[in-house]
XYZ file of C-alpha atoms in Angstrom:
537
model
C -12.829 -23.337 9.949
C -13.975 -24.150 6.608
C -15.822 -21.100 5.869
C -12.852 -18.722 7.046
C -10.376 -20.984 4.897
C -12.732 -20.647 2.239
C -12.628 -16.812 2.501
C -8.963 -16.262 3.110
C -7.399 -18.713 0.672
C -7.205 -17.051 -2.481
C -6.361 -13.529 -1.275
C -3.980 -14.712 1.488
C -1.799 -16.683 -1.138
C -1.562 -13.947 -3.474
C 1.747 -13.054 -2.240
C 3.942 -14.259 -1.218
C 8.961 15.702 -4.964
C 11.961 17.988 -6.421
C 15.360 19.635 -5.355
C 18.863 20.010 -6.633
C 20.020 17.043 -8.673
C 22.815 15.132 -6.835
C 24.727 11.953 -7.846
C 24.017 9.060 -5.555
C 25.479 9.424 -2.096
C 27.909 12.452 -2.787
C 27.594 13.804 0.795
C 29.119 12.704 3.892
C 30.670 9.169 2.440
C 31.709 7.134 5.697
C 33.520 4.245 4.114
C 30.614 1.889 2.881
C 27.940 4.092 4.488
C 26.973 6.637 2.023
C 24.773 9.547 3.064
C 22.118 11.008 0.940
C 20.061 14.348 1.702
C 16.317 13.744 1.135
C 13.820 16.467 1.210
C 13.283 15.544 5.011
C 16.799 14.928 6.033
C 19.843 13.082 5.354
C 19.981 9.404 5.344
C 22.897 6.958 5.770
C 22.792 3.737 3.692
C 25.092 0.733 2.976
C 27.294 -0.155 -0.243
C 27.079 -3.741 -1.270
C 28.636 -5.250 -4.614
C 27.725 -2.856 -7.222
C 24.900 -0.863 -5.681
C 23.767 1.087 -2.566
C 20.591 0.275 -0.332
C 18.807 3.158 1.765
C 16.129 1.214 3.889
C 13.515 2.326 6.367
C 12.896 5.709 4.766
C 9.551 7.266 5.914
C 7.498 8.628 3.268
C 4.587 9.961 5.331
C 3.730 10.435 9.067
C 2.984 7.286 10.985
C -0.976 6.673 10.642
C -1.491 5.932 14.394
C -3.955 7.368 16.850
C -6.062 10.210 15.250
C -4.064 9.675 11.970
C -5.541 5.968 11.731
C -7.888 5.711 8.667
C -6.814 9.256 7.531
C -5.026 9.998 4.224
C -1.319 9.900 4.599
C 0.194 13.222 5.635
C 4.057 14.301 5.347
C 6.712 12.837 7.215
C 8.108 14.939 9.836
C 11.802 16.478 9.227
C 14.618 15.047 11.345
C 17.744 16.773 12.240
C 21.195 15.229 11.779
C 21.628 11.790 9.700
C 19.120 9.122 9.924
C 20.249 5.408 10.010
C 18.908 3.759 6.646
C 21.045 0.583 6.939
C 17.937 -1.710 7.963
C 14.128 -1.946 6.918
C 11.525 -0.077 8.681
C 8.701 -1.819 10.576
C 6.274 -3.875 8.220
C 2.603 -2.969 8.368
C 0.311 -4.829 10.662
C -0.516 -8.033 9.243
C -1.271 -12.008 9.805
C 0.916 -15.040 8.441
C 0.414 -15.386 4.739
C -0.331 -18.977 5.394
C -1.787 -20.536 8.580
C -2.660 -19.615 11.787
C -0.612 -17.031 13.842
C -0.684 -13.836 15.738
C -0.484 -10.369 14.073
C 2.640 -8.921 13.415
C 4.259 -5.261 12.357
C 3.274 -1.899 13.495
C 0.769 0.833 12.374
C 4.036 3.013 12.076
C 5.019 1.304 8.855
C 4.956 3.939 5.984
C 8.760 3.106 5.079
C 10.168 2.637 1.745
C 13.869 1.186 0.534
C 15.974 2.666 -2.328
C 18.539 0.416 -4.004
C 20.706 2.425 -6.368
C 23.850 1.501 -8.765
C 27.264 2.450 -7.548
C 28.475 5.254 -9.197
C 26.861 7.586 -11.990
C 25.426 6.255 -15.201
C 27.843 5.078 -17.821
C 29.416 6.997 -20.688
C 26.677 7.393 -23.181
C 23.738 6.876 -20.810
C 21.181 9.310 -19.657
C 22.452 11.619 -16.974
C 19.738 10.258 -14.750
C 18.896 6.567 -14.236
C 15.402 5.042 -14.688
C 13.372 4.631 -11.651
C 11.515 1.247 -10.831
C 8.725 1.401 -7.936
C 7.790 -1.789 -6.664
C 4.354 -2.891 -4.912
C 4.509 -6.056 -3.086
C 1.794 -8.703 -3.218
C 0.003 -10.519 -0.214
C -3.682 -10.244 -1.135
C -3.353 -6.436 0.278
C -3.444 -8.464 3.629
C 0.170 -9.139 4.260
C 3.689 -8.634 2.622
C 6.374 -5.730 2.845
C 8.886 -4.369 0.401
C 12.025 -5.215 2.410
C 10.995 -8.976 1.332
C 12.064 -7.936 -2.221
C 15.954 -7.662 -3.107
C 16.606 -5.814 -6.252
C 20.378 -5.657 -6.240
C 20.245 -7.511 -9.681
C 18.032 -4.960 -11.240
C 20.132 -1.916 -9.772
C 23.659 -3.504 -10.368
C 23.176 -5.178 -13.988
C 20.097 -3.395 -15.157
C 20.958 0.208 -14.052
C 18.098 1.137 -12.594
C 17.156 2.791 -9.155
C 14.722 0.555 -7.241
C 12.296 1.747 -4.746
C 10.084 -0.979 -2.805
C 7.067 0.193 -0.696
C 5.081 -0.826 2.520
C 1.265 0.441 2.407
C -1.460 0.032 4.897
C -2.995 -3.498 4.520
C -6.356 -4.954 5.379
C -8.828 -3.346 7.651
C -5.957 -0.495 8.215
C -5.856 0.236 4.624
C -9.134 -0.663 3.032
C -11.832 0.040 5.834
C -15.073 1.849 5.174
C -17.662 3.471 7.151
C -20.088 6.522 6.995
C -17.918 8.266 9.378
C -15.059 8.198 7.048
C -17.290 9.544 4.178
C -16.910 6.128 2.641
C -14.171 3.906 1.863
C -11.159 6.139 1.023
C -8.787 3.640 -0.163
C -6.087 4.548 2.096
C -3.985 1.700 0.576
C -4.028 3.364 -2.678
C -3.334 6.935 -1.050
C -0.245 5.435 0.578
C 1.216 4.324 -2.870
C 0.463 7.559 -4.237
C 2.256 9.434 -1.319
C 5.259 7.162 -2.131
C 5.261 8.194 -5.816
C 5.317 11.785 -4.750
C 8.280 10.897 -2.471
C 9.893 9.321 -5.515
C 8.840 12.297 -7.624
C 10.637 14.766 -5.262
C 13.698 12.608 -4.221
C 14.602 10.130 -6.986
C 17.243 12.529 -8.328
C 19.036 12.758 -5.124
C 19.810 8.905 -5.602
C 20.754 9.108 -9.191
C 17.186 8.549 -10.583
C 15.145 10.256 -13.440
C 11.853 11.600 -11.594
C 10.556 12.006 -15.297
C 11.156 8.269 -15.952
C 9.259 6.021 -13.356
C 7.998 2.696 -13.660
C 5.616 1.078 -11.643
C 5.554 -2.656 -11.326
C 4.314 -5.247 -8.981
C 3.194 -8.958 -8.377
C -0.206 -10.368 -7.587
C -1.741 -7.715 -5.375
C 1.071 -5.581 -6.271
C 0.260 -6.087 -10.056
C -3.309 -5.194 -9.108
C -1.934 -2.059 -7.466
C -0.227 -1.381 -10.883
C -3.973 -1.718 -12.379
C -5.120 0.795 -9.762
C -2.836 3.609 -10.636
C -3.245 3.023 -14.382
C -7.091 3.728 -13.675
C -6.779 6.156 -10.697
C -6.903 10.054 -11.778
C -4.990 10.694 -8.670
C -1.969 8.713 -9.975
C -1.799 11.121 -12.970
C 1.680 12.392 -13.889
C 3.155 10.013 -11.111
C 4.620 7.389 -13.345
C 5.448 6.916 -16.942
C 5.350 3.225 -17.596
C 3.728 0.113 -15.982
C 4.375 -3.681 -15.486
C 1.667 -5.902 -14.086
C 2.692 -9.483 -13.082
C 0.056 -11.759 -12.258
C -2.344 -9.346 -11.363
C -4.533 -7.876 -14.269
C -7.241 -5.623 -13.679
C -10.019 -8.359 -14.939
C -8.602 -10.983 -12.159
C -11.256 -12.977 -10.567
C -12.074 -16.779 -9.566
C -15.344 -18.136 -9.774
C -17.380 -19.367 -6.597
C -16.738 -22.832 -5.334
C -13.752 -23.104 -7.660
C -11.217 -23.699 -4.754
C -13.755 -24.690 -1.920
C -17.418 -25.568 -1.814
C -17.934 -22.735 0.713
C -16.012 -20.198 -1.102
C -17.605 -17.404 -2.882
C -16.023 -15.559 -5.959
C -13.138 -14.031 -5.542
C -13.536 -10.180 -6.618
C -10.246 -7.747 -5.868
C -12.332 -4.868 -6.479
C -15.636 -4.088 -5.018
C -18.139 -1.233 -5.223
C -18.014 1.366 -2.290
C -21.261 0.683 -0.817
C -20.202 -3.159 -0.099
C -17.487 -1.877 1.721
C -19.183 0.582 3.854
C -22.308 -1.935 4.877
C -19.342 -4.232 6.010
C -17.865 -1.264 8.085
C -21.530 -0.649 9.610
C -21.492 -3.960 10.889
C -17.975 -4.334 11.926
C -17.971 -1.308 14.097
C -20.955 -2.591 16.119
C -19.303 -5.899 16.501
C -16.405 -4.214 18.065
C -18.459 -2.365 20.378
C -18.141 1.129 18.116
C -21.849 1.275 17.229
C -22.271 4.859 18.720
C -24.843 7.310 18.068
C -22.576 9.938 16.218
C -19.947 9.650 13.753
C -17.437 11.306 15.947
C -17.964 8.737 18.730
C -17.922 6.063 16.345
C -14.337 7.248 15.038
C -13.130 7.884 18.539
C -13.983 4.414 19.542
C -12.304 2.688 16.503
C -9.367 4.624 16.786
C -9.174 3.912 20.426
C -8.851 -0.056 19.911
C -5.669 -1.826 19.911
C -4.346 -2.920 16.602
C -4.605 -6.593 17.709
C -8.363 -6.156 18.205
C -8.478 -5.227 14.394
C -6.025 -7.532 12.890
C -8.201 -10.672 13.114
C -8.435 -12.892 10.356
C -12.114 -12.054 9.559
C -11.527 -8.571 9.692
C -8.320 -8.482 7.471
C -10.048 -10.661 4.990
C -13.233 -8.895 4.821
C -11.446 -5.432 4.390
C -8.921 -6.930 1.771
C -10.813 -5.641 -1.491
C -10.110 -2.217 -2.931
C -13.008 -0.190 -3.288
C -14.190 1.652 -6.377
C -16.844 4.311 -6.722
C -14.339 6.604 -4.442
C -12.600 9.844 -5.134
C -9.452 7.769 -5.733
C -10.944 4.974 -7.950
C -14.122 6.248 -9.470
C -14.632 3.378 -11.716
C -14.342 -0.607 -11.631
C -10.611 -1.165 -13.047
C -11.721 -3.458 -15.923
C -14.642 -1.137 -17.056
C -12.134 1.694 -17.164
C -9.796 -0.292 -19.586
C -12.641 -1.144 -21.489
C -13.792 2.611 -21.875
C -10.211 3.717 -22.553
C -10.177 5.560 -19.249
C -6.664 5.000 -17.957
C -3.379 6.902 -18.333
C -1.513 6.549 -21.465
C 1.511 5.029 -20.611
C 3.346 1.812 -22.126
C 2.398 -1.441 -20.446
C 3.739 -4.759 -19.762
C 1.397 -7.612 -18.670
C 2.147 -11.270 -17.900
C 1.090 -14.231 -16.262
C 2.453 -17.536 -15.237
C 1.714 -20.818 -17.244
C 0.152 -22.522 -14.038
C -1.096 -19.613 -11.896
C -3.755 -21.732 -9.743
C -1.542 -24.672 -8.662
C -0.293 -22.797 -5.890
C -3.794 -22.205 -4.739
C -5.426 -25.343 -5.631
C -2.779 -27.753 -4.498
C -3.466 -26.054 -0.831
C -6.984 -27.468 -0.854
C -6.472 -30.813 -2.388
C -6.122 -32.618 1.219
C -9.514 -31.653 2.224
C -11.204 -31.271 -1.187
C -9.314 -33.558 -3.574
C -10.146 -34.356 -7.159
C -9.411 -37.984 -7.418
C -11.110 -39.213 -10.644
C -13.303 -37.727 -13.619
C -16.170 -37.884 -11.856
C -15.042 -35.608 -9.180
C -13.579 -33.121 -11.936
C -17.112 -33.038 -13.765
C -18.359 -31.984 -10.166
C -16.137 -29.332 -9.824
C -16.568 -27.911 -13.276
C -20.488 -28.025 -12.536
C -20.125 -26.277 -9.155
C -17.740 -23.581 -10.636
C -19.145 -23.241 -14.025
C -22.908 -24.266 -13.976
C -24.600 -24.763 -17.458
C -20.885 -24.056 -19.205
C -19.399 -27.184 -17.586
C -19.875 -29.302 -20.346
C -18.332 -26.714 -22.888
C -15.606 -26.367 -20.521
C -14.810 -30.143 -20.157
C -14.705 -30.198 -23.952
C -11.804 -27.740 -23.999
C -10.219 -29.337 -21.096
C -10.810 -33.220 -21.333
C -9.209 -34.968 -18.431
C -7.500 -37.144 -20.609
C -5.198 -34.638 -21.719
C -3.739 -34.102 -18.489
C -1.750 -36.349 -16.390
C -4.438 -36.237 -13.730
C -7.962 -34.772 -12.802
C -6.560 -32.049 -10.523
C -3.974 -30.863 -12.941
C -6.764 -30.394 -15.471
C -8.647 -28.386 -13.160
C -5.864 -26.289 -12.289
C -5.462 -25.484 -15.863
C -9.095 -24.486 -16.344
C -8.707 -21.967 -13.318
C -5.269 -20.689 -14.364
C -6.856 -19.662 -17.903
C -10.095 -18.650 -16.675
C -8.729 -16.469 -13.784
C -5.291 -15.248 -15.009
C -4.143 -15.691 -18.258
C -7.013 -14.903 -20.212
C -8.244 -11.725 -18.395
C -4.652 -10.503 -18.684
C -4.964 -10.881 -22.730
C -8.564 -9.559 -22.572
C -7.210 -6.207 -20.548
C -4.180 -6.049 -23.068
C -6.423 -5.744 -25.946
C -8.097 -2.722 -24.454
C -4.831 -1.330 -23.390
C -3.425 -2.022 -27.018
C -5.820 0.405 -28.608
C -4.242 3.358 -26.945
C -0.759 2.443 -25.874
C 2.479 -0.072 -26.613
C 1.500 -3.159 -24.753
C 3.777 -6.149 -24.288
C 2.645 -9.466 -23.183
C 4.522 -12.338 -21.724
C 3.592 -16.074 -20.316
C 6.397 -17.354 -17.871
C 6.890 -21.081 -18.481
C 9.556 -22.465 -16.443
C 8.072 -25.356 -15.146
C 10.774 -26.514 -12.844
C 11.361 -22.614 -11.459
C 12.964 -22.563 -7.846
C 10.429 -23.079 -5.132
C 9.517 -19.455 -4.313
C 6.629 -20.059 -2.145
C 7.993 -22.693 0.310
C 4.898 -24.320 1.047
C 4.845 -28.068 1.579
C 4.620 -30.303 -1.571
C 1.551 -31.999 -2.666
C 1.784 -35.709 -3.719
C 1.324 -36.105 -7.521
C 0.643 -32.504 -7.887
C 3.840 -30.547 -9.225
C 4.048 -26.770 -8.943
C 4.963 -26.174 -12.350
C 5.178 -22.577 -13.551
C 2.680 -21.273 -10.528
C 1.991 -18.153 -9.066
C 5.124 -16.071 -7.985
C 7.555 -18.215 -9.507
C 8.900 -15.829 -11.806
C 10.076 -13.397 -9.101
C 13.395 -15.326 -8.297
C 14.272 -14.360 -11.771
C 14.320 -10.564 -10.921
C 14.775 -10.360 -7.222
C 17.956 -11.962 -5.225
C 16.342 -14.621 -3.400
C 19.311 -16.851 -2.868
C 17.570 -19.955 -4.265
C 19.466 -22.111 -6.648
C 19.168 -21.913 -10.272
C 20.502 -23.908 -13.192
C 22.831 -22.476 -15.838
C 19.940 -22.013 -18.347
C 17.677 -20.424 -15.593
C 20.589 -17.914 -14.613
C 20.518 -16.963 -18.266
C 16.892 -16.427 -18.519
C 17.215 -14.111 -15.389
C 19.602 -12.302 -16.969
C 17.243 -11.774 -20.021
C 14.420 -10.951 -17.935
C 16.356 -8.565 -16.065
C 17.305 -6.752 -19.126
C 13.655 -6.623 -20.387
C 12.401 -5.184 -17.173
C 15.122 -2.510 -16.991
C 15.328 -1.634 -20.839
C 11.677 -1.258 -20.766
C 11.775 1.060 -17.652
C 14.660 2.957 -19.297
C 12.879 3.339 -23.089
C 9.333 1.731 -22.884
C 10.643 -0.994 -25.027
C 11.593 -4.292 -23.389
C 14.216 -5.325 -26.287
C 17.797 -4.971 -26.051
C 20.280 -5.805 -28.715
C 20.053 -9.114 -29.619
C 17.425 -9.918 -27.418
C 14.088 -9.584 -29.190
C 11.811 -9.545 -30.707
C 9.224 -8.685 -28.229
C 6.493 -6.442 -30.215
C 3.542 -4.797 -29.201
C 0.566 -6.479 -28.559
C -0.508 -8.779 -31.461
C -1.706 -12.355 -31.490
C 1.605 -13.609 -30.451
C 2.699 -13.491 -26.622
C 6.565 -13.897 -25.629
C 7.013 -17.140 -23.734
C 9.565 -17.137 -20.873
C 11.523 -20.344 -20.433
C 14.988 -21.428 -19.875
C 17.001 -23.320 -22.666
C 17.729 -22.359 -26.459
C 14.091 -22.190 -27.550
C 12.700 -21.131 -24.367
C 12.219 -17.543 -25.503
C 9.865 -17.497 -28.262
C 6.404 -16.178 -29.632
C 3.412 -18.055 -28.762
C -0.150 -17.929 -29.627
C -1.492 -18.004 -25.866
C -5.094 -16.905 -26.661
C -5.488 -20.061 -28.602
C -3.478 -22.545 -26.670
C -5.450 -21.127 -23.503
C -8.738 -21.284 -24.902
C -9.321 -17.646 -24.088
C -12.402 -17.457 -27.037
C -14.266 -19.568 -24.553
C -13.311 -17.545 -21.445
C -14.073 -14.587 -23.187
C -17.646 -15.848 -23.974
C -17.840 -16.684 -20.319
C -16.655 -13.488 -18.858
C -19.599 -11.917 -21.320
C -22.307 -14.045 -20.018
C -24.786 -12.207 -17.620
């Protein structure tokens, strides 16, 4: 159990095409059930207060049977009006946290559209900006319908699309019989973006103004699109939330048996794992054709095991869709020239570390030093000098600060320096240390969540969580920043700035009169130290 937990914990918790333009839902209105004609057939959605939703729209054919582990193919056309009043099936996955059986379906390549009611306001462009959301979940769980973007549509005036994509072994398997590791997960997302290009105008959106955004694995997905040649022309702006291209976690940082967390791995590693997995599954056949026939004949439950879903959660590079390791591509300037917003939360790693403290506590300074030595070796004393235990309420919180800065915040700022050499780049640090409990995990004694991983999501999406008046005001400001950036490539709105392109300052986002302000995040989070650690062979 310890080894499986060690391999699983970090990724498992990384959660939680054109035709004539038509105004949103002009055809076949039925009370509060608007109808839109897509390029595959008509869909009937639902009208809410200020926005309309169209859910469960297929953007590709079901990747089942002989289409398992094939690049996505076009969805079939349908006759009549398809009901789009409820989400489609989620992709096969295991529970985000804890034991449990697989859920979902391989027939899962659906997306959801949320659009403002009515046409653009007077003085606005004829079509609205489009925002395409890729969910988090470590590439192992999650779904587009978990995120409700009504505020982004009604208050921000954006057409928002949330997407399902294949997960774990179903999306990131590799084997010589497949010609390598084709990155089906990335291919699914690109197919969804092509659907957006062909259908956005039918929902009142501008297919020439598409922003990709996502958090955690969704943020890593945005990184993939920035650096995948096949994503060229499919989007025009990018927002990466808690998922920088350089994200990593050192070995033994959370658990003694846990290796380094790497979201992107070379293709040959995935193929080697795929060969071994096929043999264990009883499909070590003499020919590639027989191997695939055997693997495609297995029930989804035989593939959706914790070990296999975890092993095939990293994305392969050195492939046709992702030729280079993303962080190296950024360093070399090999990415699409679009404006970028990047951000992290101040206490990213508290979410992950807190779930391990029961089994592997950090009760005193000696235990803290031992954890530093295990994670950073010869650099441990240097790290302790920058993060003295006396500067934190307890040793575990000192270690959480170390991991947050080393794994998320400083890698983000390092990536932003590379981006800013070529494109406008805006950085934020979310710092509401009393944010609503979005993760819903059991509390850990004497270990507050703070501004942990994912806690900015209720400020953008409708979660139903209670907020104070200052927090609601922050949510309004953030909605304005995100949708203004989607509309113009600049997040500033009248009276809400300044948030300027890349400079030493980062915009801190917190509630209260002085909560939104520039900070020197690189200095406050010891990024000179972590940059030197990253350069160490």
